Tab-separated table of C-alpha atoms and ligand atoms in Angstrom:
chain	number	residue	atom	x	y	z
A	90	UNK	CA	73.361	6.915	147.387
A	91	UNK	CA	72.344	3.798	148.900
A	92	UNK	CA	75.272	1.755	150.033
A	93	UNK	CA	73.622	-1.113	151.254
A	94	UNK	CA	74.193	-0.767	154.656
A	95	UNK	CA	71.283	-2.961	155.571
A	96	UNK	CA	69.718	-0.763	157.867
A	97	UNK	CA	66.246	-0.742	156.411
A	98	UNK	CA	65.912	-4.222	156.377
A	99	UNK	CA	66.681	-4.091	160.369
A	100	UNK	CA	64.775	-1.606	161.394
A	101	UNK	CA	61.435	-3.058	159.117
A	102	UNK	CA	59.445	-4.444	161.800
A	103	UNK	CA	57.452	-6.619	159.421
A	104	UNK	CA	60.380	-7.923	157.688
A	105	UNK	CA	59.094	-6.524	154.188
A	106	UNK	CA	62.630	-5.999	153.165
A	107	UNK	CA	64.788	-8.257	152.135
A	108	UNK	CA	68.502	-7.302	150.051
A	109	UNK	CA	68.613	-8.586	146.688
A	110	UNK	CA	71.076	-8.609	144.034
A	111	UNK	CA	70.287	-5.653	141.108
A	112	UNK	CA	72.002	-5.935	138.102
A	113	UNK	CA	75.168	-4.701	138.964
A	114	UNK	CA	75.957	-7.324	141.084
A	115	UNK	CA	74.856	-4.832	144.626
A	116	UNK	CA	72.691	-5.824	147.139
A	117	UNK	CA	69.836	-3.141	147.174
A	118	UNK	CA	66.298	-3.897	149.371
A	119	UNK	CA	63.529	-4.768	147.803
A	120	UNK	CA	60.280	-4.457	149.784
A	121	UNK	CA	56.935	-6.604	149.520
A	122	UNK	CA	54.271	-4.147	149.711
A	123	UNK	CA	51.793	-6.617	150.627
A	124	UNK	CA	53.768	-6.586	154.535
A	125	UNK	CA	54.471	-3.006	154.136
A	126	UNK	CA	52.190	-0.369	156.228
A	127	UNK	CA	53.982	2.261	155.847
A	128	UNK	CA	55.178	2.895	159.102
A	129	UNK	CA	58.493	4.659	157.995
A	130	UNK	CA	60.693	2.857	160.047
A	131	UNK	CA	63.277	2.395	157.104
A	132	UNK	CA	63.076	5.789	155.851
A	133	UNK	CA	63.749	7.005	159.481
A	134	UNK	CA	67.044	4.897	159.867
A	135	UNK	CA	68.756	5.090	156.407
A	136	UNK	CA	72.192	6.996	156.888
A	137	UNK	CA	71.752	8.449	152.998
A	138	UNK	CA	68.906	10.402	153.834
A	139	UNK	CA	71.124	12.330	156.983
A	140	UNK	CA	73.400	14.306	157.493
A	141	UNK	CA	77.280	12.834	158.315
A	142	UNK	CA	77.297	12.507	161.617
A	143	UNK	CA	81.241	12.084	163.037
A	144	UNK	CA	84.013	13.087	165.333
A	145	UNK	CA	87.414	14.493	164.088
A	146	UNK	CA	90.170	12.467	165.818
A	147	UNK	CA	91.501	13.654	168.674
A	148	UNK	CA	94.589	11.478	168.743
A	149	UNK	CA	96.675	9.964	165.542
A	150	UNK	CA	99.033	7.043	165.406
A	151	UNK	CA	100.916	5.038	163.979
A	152	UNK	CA	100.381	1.459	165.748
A	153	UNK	CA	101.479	-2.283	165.582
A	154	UNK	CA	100.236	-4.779	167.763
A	155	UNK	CA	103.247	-6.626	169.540
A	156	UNK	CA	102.000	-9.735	168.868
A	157	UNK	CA	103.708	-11.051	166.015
A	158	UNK	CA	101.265	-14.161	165.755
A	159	UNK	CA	98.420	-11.481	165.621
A	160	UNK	CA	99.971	-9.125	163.386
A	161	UNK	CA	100.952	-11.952	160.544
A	162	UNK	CA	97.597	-12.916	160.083
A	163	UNK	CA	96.531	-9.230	159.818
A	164	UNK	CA	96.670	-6.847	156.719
A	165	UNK	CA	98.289	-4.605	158.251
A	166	UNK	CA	99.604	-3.893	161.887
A	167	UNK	CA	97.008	-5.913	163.235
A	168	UNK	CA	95.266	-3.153	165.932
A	169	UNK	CA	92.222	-4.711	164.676
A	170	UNK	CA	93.063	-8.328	166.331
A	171	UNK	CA	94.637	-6.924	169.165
A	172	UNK	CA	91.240	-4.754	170.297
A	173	UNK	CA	89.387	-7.187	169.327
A	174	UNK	CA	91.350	-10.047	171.577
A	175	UNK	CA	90.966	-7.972	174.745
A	176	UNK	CA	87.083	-7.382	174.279
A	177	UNK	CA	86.684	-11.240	173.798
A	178	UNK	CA	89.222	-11.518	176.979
A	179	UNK	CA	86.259	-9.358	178.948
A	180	UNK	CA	83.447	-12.078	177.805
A	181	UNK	CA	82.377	-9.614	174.797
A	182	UNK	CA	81.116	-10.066	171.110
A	183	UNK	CA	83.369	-9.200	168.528
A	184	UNK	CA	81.470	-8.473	164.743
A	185	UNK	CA	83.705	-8.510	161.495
A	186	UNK	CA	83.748	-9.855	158.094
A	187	UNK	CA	84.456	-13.517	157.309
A	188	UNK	CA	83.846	-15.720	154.338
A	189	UNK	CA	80.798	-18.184	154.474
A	190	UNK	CA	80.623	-21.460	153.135
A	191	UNK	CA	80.303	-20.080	149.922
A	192	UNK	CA	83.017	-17.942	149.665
A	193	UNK	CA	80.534	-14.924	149.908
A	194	UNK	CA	81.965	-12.113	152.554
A	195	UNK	CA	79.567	-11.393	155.297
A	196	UNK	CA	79.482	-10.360	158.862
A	197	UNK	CA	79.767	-12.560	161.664
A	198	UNK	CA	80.440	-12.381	165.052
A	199	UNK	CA	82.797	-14.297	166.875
A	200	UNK	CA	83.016	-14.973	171.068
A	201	UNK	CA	85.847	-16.714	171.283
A	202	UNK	CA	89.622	-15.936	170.557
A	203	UNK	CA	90.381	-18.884	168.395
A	204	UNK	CA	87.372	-17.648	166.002
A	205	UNK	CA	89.599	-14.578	165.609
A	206	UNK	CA	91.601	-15.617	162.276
A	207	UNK	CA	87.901	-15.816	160.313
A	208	UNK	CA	87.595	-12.013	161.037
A	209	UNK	CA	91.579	-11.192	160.775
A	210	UNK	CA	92.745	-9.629	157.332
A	211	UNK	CA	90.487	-7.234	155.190
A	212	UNK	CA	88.361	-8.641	151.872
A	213	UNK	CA	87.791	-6.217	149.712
A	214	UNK	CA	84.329	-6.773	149.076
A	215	UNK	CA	80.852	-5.058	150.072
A	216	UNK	CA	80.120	-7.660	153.186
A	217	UNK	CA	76.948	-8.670	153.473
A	218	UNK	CA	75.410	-7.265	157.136
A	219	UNK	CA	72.385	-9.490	157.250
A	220	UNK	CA	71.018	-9.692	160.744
A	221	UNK	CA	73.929	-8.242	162.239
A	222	UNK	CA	72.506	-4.973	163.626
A	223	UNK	CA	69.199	-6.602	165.349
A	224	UNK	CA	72.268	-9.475	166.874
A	225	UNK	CA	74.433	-6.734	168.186
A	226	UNK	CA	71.342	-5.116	169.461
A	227	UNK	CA	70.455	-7.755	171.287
A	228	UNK	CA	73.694	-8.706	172.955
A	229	UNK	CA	73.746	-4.806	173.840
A	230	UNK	CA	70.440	-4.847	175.794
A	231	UNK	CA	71.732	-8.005	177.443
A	232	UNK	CA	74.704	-5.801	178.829
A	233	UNK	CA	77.237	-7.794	176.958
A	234	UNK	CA	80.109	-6.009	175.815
A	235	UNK	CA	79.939	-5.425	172.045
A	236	UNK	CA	82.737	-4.498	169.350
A	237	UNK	CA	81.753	-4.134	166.095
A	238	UNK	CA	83.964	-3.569	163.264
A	239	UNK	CA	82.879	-2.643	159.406
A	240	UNK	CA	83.457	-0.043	156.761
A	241	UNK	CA	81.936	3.530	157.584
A	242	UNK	CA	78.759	3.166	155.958
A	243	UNK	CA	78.267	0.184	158.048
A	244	UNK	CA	78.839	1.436	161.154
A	245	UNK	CA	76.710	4.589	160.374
A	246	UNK	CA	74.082	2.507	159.856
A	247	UNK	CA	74.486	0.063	162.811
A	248	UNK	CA	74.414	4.181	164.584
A	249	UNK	CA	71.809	5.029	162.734
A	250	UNK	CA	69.837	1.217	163.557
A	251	UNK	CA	70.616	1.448	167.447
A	252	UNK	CA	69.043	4.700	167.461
A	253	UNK	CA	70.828	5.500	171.072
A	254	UNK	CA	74.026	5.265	172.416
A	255	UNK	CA	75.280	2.426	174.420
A	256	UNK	CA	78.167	2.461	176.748
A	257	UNK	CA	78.963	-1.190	176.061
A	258	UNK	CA	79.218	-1.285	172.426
A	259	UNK	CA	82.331	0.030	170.656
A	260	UNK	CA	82.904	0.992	167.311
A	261	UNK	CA	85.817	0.563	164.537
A	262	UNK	CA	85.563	1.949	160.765
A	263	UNK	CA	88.098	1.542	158.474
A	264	UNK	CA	89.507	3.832	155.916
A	265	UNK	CA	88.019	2.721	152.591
A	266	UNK	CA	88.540	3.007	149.111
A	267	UNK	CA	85.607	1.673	148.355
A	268	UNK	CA	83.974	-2.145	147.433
A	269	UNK	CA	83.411	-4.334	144.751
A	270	UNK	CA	80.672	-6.940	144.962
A	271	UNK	CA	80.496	-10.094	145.965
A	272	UNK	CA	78.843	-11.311	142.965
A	273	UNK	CA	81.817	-10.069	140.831
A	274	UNK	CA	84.615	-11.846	143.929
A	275	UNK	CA	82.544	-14.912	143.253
A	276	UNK	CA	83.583	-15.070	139.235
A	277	UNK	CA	86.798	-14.345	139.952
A	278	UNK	CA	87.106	-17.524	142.950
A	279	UNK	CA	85.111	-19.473	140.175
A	280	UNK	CA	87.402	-19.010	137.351
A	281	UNK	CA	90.262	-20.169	139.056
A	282	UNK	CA	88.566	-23.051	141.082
A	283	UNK	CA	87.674	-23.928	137.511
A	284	UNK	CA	91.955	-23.233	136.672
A	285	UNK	CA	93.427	-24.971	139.587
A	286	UNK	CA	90.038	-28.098	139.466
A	287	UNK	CA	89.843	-27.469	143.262
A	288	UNK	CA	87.350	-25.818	145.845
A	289	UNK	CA	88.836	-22.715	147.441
A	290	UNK	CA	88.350	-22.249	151.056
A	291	UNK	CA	89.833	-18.805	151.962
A	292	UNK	CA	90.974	-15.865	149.778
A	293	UNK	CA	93.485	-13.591	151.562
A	294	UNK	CA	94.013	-10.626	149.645
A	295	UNK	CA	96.742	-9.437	152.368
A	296	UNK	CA	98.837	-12.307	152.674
A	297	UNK	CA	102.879	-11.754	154.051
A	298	UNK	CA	103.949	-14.620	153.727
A	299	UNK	CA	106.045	-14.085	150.921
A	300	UNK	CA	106.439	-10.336	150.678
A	301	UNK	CA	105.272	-9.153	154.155
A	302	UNK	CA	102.693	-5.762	153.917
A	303	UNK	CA	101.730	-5.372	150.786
A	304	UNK	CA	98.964	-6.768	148.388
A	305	UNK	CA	99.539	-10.392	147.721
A	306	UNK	CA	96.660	-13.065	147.297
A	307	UNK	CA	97.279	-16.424	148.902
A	308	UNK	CA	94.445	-18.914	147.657
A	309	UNK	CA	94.090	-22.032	149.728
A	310	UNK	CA	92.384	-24.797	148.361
A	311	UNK	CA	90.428	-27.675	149.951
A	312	UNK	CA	92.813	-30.167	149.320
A	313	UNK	CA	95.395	-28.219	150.956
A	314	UNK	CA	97.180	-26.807	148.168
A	315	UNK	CA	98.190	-23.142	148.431
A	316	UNK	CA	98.614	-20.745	145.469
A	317	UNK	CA	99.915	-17.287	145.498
A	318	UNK	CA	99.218	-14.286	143.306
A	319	UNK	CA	100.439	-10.635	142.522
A	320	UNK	CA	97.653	-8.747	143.792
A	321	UNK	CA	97.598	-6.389	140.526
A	322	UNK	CA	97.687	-8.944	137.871
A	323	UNK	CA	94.177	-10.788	139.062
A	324	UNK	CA	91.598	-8.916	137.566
A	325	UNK	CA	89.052	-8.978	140.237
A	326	UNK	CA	91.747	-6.581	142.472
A	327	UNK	CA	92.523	-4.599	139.240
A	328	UNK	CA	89.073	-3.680	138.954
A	329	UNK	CA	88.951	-3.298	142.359
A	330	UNK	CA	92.362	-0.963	142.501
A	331	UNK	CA	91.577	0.748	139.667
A	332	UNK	CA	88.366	1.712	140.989
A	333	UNK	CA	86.117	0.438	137.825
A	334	UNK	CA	84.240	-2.135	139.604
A	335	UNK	CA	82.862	-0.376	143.250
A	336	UNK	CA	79.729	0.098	144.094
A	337	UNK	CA	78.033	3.201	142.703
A	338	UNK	CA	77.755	4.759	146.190
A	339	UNK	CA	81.438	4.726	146.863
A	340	UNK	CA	82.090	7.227	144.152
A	341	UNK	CA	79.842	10.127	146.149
A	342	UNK	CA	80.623	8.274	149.984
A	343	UNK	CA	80.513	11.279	152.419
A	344	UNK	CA	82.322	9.135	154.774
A	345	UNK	CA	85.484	9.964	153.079
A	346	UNK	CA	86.056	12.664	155.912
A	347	UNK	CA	88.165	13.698	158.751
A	348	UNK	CA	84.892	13.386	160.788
A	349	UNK	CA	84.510	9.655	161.705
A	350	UNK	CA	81.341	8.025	162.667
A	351	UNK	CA	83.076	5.378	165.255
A	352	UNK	CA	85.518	5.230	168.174
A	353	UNK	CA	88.588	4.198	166.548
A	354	UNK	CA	89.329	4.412	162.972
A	355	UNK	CA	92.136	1.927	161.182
A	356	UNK	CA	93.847	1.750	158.455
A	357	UNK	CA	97.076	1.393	156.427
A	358	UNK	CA	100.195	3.212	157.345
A	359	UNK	CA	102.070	2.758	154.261
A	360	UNK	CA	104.928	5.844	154.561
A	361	UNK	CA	106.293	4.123	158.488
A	362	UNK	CA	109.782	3.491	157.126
A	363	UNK	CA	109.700	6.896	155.211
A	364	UNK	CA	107.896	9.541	157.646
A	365	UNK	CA	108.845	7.485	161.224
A	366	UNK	CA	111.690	5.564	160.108
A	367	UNK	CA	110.032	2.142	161.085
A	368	UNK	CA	110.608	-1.248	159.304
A	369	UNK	CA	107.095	-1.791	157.895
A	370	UNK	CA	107.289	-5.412	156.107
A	371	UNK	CA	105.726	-6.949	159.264
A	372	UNK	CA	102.906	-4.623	158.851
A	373	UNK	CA	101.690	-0.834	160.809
A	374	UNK	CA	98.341	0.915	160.904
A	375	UNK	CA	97.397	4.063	160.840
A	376	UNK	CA	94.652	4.599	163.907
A	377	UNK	CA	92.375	7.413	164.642
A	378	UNK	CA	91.199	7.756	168.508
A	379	UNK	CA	87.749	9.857	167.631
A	380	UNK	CA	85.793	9.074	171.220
A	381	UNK	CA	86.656	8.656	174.772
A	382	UNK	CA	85.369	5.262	174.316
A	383	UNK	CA	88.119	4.921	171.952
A	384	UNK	CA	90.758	6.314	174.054
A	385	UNK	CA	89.930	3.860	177.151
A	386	UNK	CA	90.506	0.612	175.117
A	387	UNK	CA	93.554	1.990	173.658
A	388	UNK	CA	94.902	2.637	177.221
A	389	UNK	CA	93.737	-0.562	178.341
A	390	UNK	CA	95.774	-2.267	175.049
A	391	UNK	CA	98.763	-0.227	175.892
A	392	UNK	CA	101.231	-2.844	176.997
A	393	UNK	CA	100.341	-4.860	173.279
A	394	UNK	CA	100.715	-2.187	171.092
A	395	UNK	CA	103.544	0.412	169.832
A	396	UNK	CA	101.564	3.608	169.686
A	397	UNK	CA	103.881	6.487	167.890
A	398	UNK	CA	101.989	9.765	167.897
A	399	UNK	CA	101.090	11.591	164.800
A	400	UNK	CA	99.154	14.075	163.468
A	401	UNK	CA	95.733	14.418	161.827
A	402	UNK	CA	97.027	17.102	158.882
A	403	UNK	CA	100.275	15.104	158.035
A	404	UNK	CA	98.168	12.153	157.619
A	405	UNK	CA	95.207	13.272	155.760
A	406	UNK	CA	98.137	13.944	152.553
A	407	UNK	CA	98.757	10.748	152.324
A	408	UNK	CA	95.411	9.221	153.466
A	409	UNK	CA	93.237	10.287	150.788
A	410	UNK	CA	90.145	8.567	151.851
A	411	UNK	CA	90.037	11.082	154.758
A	412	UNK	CA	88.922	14.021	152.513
A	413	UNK	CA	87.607	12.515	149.416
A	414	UNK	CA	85.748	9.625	148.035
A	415	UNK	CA	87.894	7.664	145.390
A	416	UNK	CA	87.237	8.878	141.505
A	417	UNK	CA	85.622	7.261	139.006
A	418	UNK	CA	87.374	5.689	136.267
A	419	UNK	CA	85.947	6.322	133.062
A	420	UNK	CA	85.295	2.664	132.420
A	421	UNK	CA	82.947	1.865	135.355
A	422	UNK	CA	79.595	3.140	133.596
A	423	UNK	CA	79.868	0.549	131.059
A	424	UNK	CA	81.549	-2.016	133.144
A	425	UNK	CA	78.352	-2.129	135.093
A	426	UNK	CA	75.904	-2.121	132.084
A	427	UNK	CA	78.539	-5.200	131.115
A	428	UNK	CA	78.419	-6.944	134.105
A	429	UNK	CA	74.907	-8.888	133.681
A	430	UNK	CA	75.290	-9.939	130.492
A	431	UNK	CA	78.645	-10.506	129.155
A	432	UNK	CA	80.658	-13.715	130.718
A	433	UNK	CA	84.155	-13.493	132.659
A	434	UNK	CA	86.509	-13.564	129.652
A	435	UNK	CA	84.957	-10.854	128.010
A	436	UNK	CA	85.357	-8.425	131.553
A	437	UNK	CA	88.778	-9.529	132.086
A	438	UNK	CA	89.624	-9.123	128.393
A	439	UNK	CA	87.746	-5.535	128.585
A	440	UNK	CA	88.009	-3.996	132.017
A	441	UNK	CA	90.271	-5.847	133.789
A	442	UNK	CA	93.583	-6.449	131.928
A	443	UNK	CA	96.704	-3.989	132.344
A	444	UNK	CA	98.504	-2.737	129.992
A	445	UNK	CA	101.288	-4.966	128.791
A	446	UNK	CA	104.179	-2.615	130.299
A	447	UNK	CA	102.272	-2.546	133.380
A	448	UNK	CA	102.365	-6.383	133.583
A	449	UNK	CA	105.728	-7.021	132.209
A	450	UNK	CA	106.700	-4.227	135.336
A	451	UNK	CA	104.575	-6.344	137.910
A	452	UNK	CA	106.379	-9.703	137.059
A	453	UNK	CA	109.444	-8.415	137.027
A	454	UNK	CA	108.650	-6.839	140.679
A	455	UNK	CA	108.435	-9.971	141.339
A	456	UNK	CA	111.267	-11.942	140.386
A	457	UNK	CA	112.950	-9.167	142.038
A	458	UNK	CA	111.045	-9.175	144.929
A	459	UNK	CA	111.656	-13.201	145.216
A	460	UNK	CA	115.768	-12.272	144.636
A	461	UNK	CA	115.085	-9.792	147.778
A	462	UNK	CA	116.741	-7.335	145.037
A	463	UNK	CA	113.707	-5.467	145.712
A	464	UNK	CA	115.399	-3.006	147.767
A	465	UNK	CA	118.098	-2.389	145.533
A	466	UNK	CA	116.068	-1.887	142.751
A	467	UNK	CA	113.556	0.659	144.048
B	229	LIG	C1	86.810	-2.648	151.397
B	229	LIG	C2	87.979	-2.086	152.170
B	229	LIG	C3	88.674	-0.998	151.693
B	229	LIG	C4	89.752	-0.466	152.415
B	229	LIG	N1	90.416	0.629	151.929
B	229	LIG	C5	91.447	1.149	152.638
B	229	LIG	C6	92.144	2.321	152.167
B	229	LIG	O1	91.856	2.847	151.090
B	229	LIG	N2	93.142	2.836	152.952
B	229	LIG	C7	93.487	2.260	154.141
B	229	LIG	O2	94.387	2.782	154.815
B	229	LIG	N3	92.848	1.169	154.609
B	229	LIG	C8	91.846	0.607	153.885
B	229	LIG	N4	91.183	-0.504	154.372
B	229	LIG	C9	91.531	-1.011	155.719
B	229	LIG	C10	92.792	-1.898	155.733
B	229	LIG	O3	92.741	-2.839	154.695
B	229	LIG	C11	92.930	-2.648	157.055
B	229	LIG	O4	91.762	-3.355	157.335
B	229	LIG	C12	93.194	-1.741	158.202
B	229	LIG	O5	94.456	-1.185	157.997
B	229	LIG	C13	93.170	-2.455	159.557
B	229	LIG	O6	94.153	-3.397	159.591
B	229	LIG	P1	94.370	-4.360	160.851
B	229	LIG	O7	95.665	-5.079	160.599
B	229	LIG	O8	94.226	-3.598	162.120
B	229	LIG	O9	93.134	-5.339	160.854
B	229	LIG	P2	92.585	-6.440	159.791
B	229	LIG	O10	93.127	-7.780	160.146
B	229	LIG	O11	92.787	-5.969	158.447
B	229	LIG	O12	91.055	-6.459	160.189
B	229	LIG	C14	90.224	-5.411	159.835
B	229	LIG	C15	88.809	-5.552	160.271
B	229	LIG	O13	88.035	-5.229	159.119
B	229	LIG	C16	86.997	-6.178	158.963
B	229	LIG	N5	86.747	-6.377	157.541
B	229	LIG	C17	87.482	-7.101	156.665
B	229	LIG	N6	86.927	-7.061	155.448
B	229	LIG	C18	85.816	-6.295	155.568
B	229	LIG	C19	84.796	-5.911	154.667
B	229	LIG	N7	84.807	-6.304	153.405
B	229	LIG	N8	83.803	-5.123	155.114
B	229	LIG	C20	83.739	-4.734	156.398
B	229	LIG	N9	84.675	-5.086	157.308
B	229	LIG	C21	85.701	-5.853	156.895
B	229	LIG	C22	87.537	-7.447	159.594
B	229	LIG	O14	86.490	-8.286	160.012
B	229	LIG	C23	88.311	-6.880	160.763
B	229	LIG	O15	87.391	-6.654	161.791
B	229	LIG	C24	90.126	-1.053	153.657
B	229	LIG	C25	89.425	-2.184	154.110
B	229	LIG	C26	88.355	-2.705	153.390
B	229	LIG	C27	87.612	-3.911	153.917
């Protein structure tokens, strides 16, 4: 059950923990018994050994950030950004994931609004927390406003770290299938670094710019270059989609509930056009308002954002994150026992490759997405 929320190795107050990569390709903690005195401090804070502790939402919507400079750079109606822009607008800290100079994902936080675009867009990836708790902490104590922003079993365990609550840090979770590893992201930016003879510096798996919402990779490379891909034919997301390569945890996450453990939950809204009649290509979330704290920066965001109210049992059929964990497909158990020993050509060739129909579908999506036939042929 761990998830690798990093707790532990915040709370240990004689830094005897330290998150190392296991063999299938997780960070786990690892503890030096020689610093260890047994205090209990990391049993005391790890979210896996408690109870789920959440809020069901009192408010649903479906949102979009006015901001169209915002919302382009965002995966999907860019709530996220515009939160996040106001809290940095009041002098506060904003914490997210962002690629590090080695193309690892792994939280950050930011102070200024120009920084924004490193946390904008969602990796699918387990980020790595480091230090982030015992930072936020910190700022918190100092009275500066804090917003911190990670998948649930993050920000349980930030709850869990903090131990109390503090009126000047709010909270966003996302709605999440689940995470591959960075180890496996990094074979997959290797492989075509190695393809393309060229360093990558960012990896958007979200990218609009040819397709608007949707899943499209846009690779940019060091000497400027730019490459796109269909999101479904790179093996990395196929694994990744087709939920063989997430971390063992995700498969039993009790997070996948209507109870949330932060103030506002986001997400996808993929059925706008169909359920709301709203043009989705530029992108719309789905946002749950689960605390007062929640509410108040909403209200405060109101002139920015197009807030169309919904409800929690309409959504929960099409979200289905918010009542289950994502199943596991009957290729992960020996996907991970792969994953140490066999090289990148042999998991593409046996885990991550779709069928030939399946491809010969997604390219021809394509072309007719490119033809903007797309509509006419759906
Ligand atoms: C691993 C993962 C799985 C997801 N699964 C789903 C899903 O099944 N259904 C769904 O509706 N939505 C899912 N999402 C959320 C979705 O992709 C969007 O992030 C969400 O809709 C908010 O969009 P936005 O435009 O407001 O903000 P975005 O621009 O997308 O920003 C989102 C925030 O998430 C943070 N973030 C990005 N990557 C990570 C990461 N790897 N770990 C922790 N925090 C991160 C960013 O720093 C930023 O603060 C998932 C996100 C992640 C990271």
């Amino acid at each position: 059950m761990c998830s690798g929320c990093g707790a532990c190795m915040n709370a240990c107050p004689r830094k005897a923990i330290s998150m190392q990569e296991e063999q299938d390709g997780f960070l786990y903690p690892f503890f030096d018994s020689e610093k260890c005195v047994d205090c209990n401090a990391c049993v005391n804070v790890c979210p896996a050994q408690k109870e789920l502790q959440g809020n069901v939402p009192n408010d649903v919507f479906l949102a979009w950030c006015n901001n169209e400079k915002l919302r382009e750079k965002s995966s999907s109606g860019g709530i996220f950004a515009q939160i996040a822009a106001k809290i940095l607008e009041k002098g506060g800290i904003v914490f997210g994931a962002a690629y590090n100079e080695k193309m690892r994902v792994a939280h950050k936080y930011i102070e200024s609004v120009e920084e924004l675009p490193l946390l904008q867009s969602s990796k699918y990836v387990q980020s790595e927390i480091g230090n982030a708790y015992k930072e936020a902490q910190e700022f918190l104590k100092k009275g500066r406003l804090v917003y911190f922003v990670g998948t649930p079993c993050q920000i349980a365990g930030l709850n869990s770290f903090l131990k109390k609550n503090y009126d000047n840090l709010l909270t966003s979770d996302l709605i999440c299938h689940g995470a591959p590893s960075n180890a496996l992201l990094n074979k997959q930016i290797d492989d075509i670094q190695q393809k393309y003879k060229n360093r990558i510096i960012d990896f958007n798996f979200r990218s609009k710019a040819r397709f608007g919402q949707g899943y499209d990779i846009e690779v940019s490379f060091e000497n400027g270059g730019k490459k796109f891909f269909n999101a479904e034919l790179v093996p990395y997301f196929y694994g990744f989609w087709r939920n063989i390569s997430l971390r063992e945890s995700c498969y039993h996450c009790h997070y996948s509930s209507e109870r949330r453990v932060s103030d506002i939950t986001l997400g996808d809204y993929w059925l706008a056009k169909k359920i709301h009649r709203v043009k989705t290509s530029k992108g719309t979330s789905l946002i749950l308002v689960n605390t007062l704290k929640g509410k108040k920066i909403l209200d405060e965001c109101k002139s920015s954002v197009a807030l169309i109210p919904d409800n929690l049992d309409r959504v929960k059929k099409i979200q289905a994150h918010l009542s289950r964990p994502v199943k596991v497909n009957s290729l992960h158990a020996s996907f991970v026992k792969d994953f140490g020993g066999k090289d990148w050509d042999y998991l593409c060739q046996r885990y991550f490759r779709a069928p030939l129909r399946y491809r010969c579908k997604m390219h021809l999506r394509n072309i007719l997405k490119t033809l903007t036939l797309y509509k006419l042929w759906k």
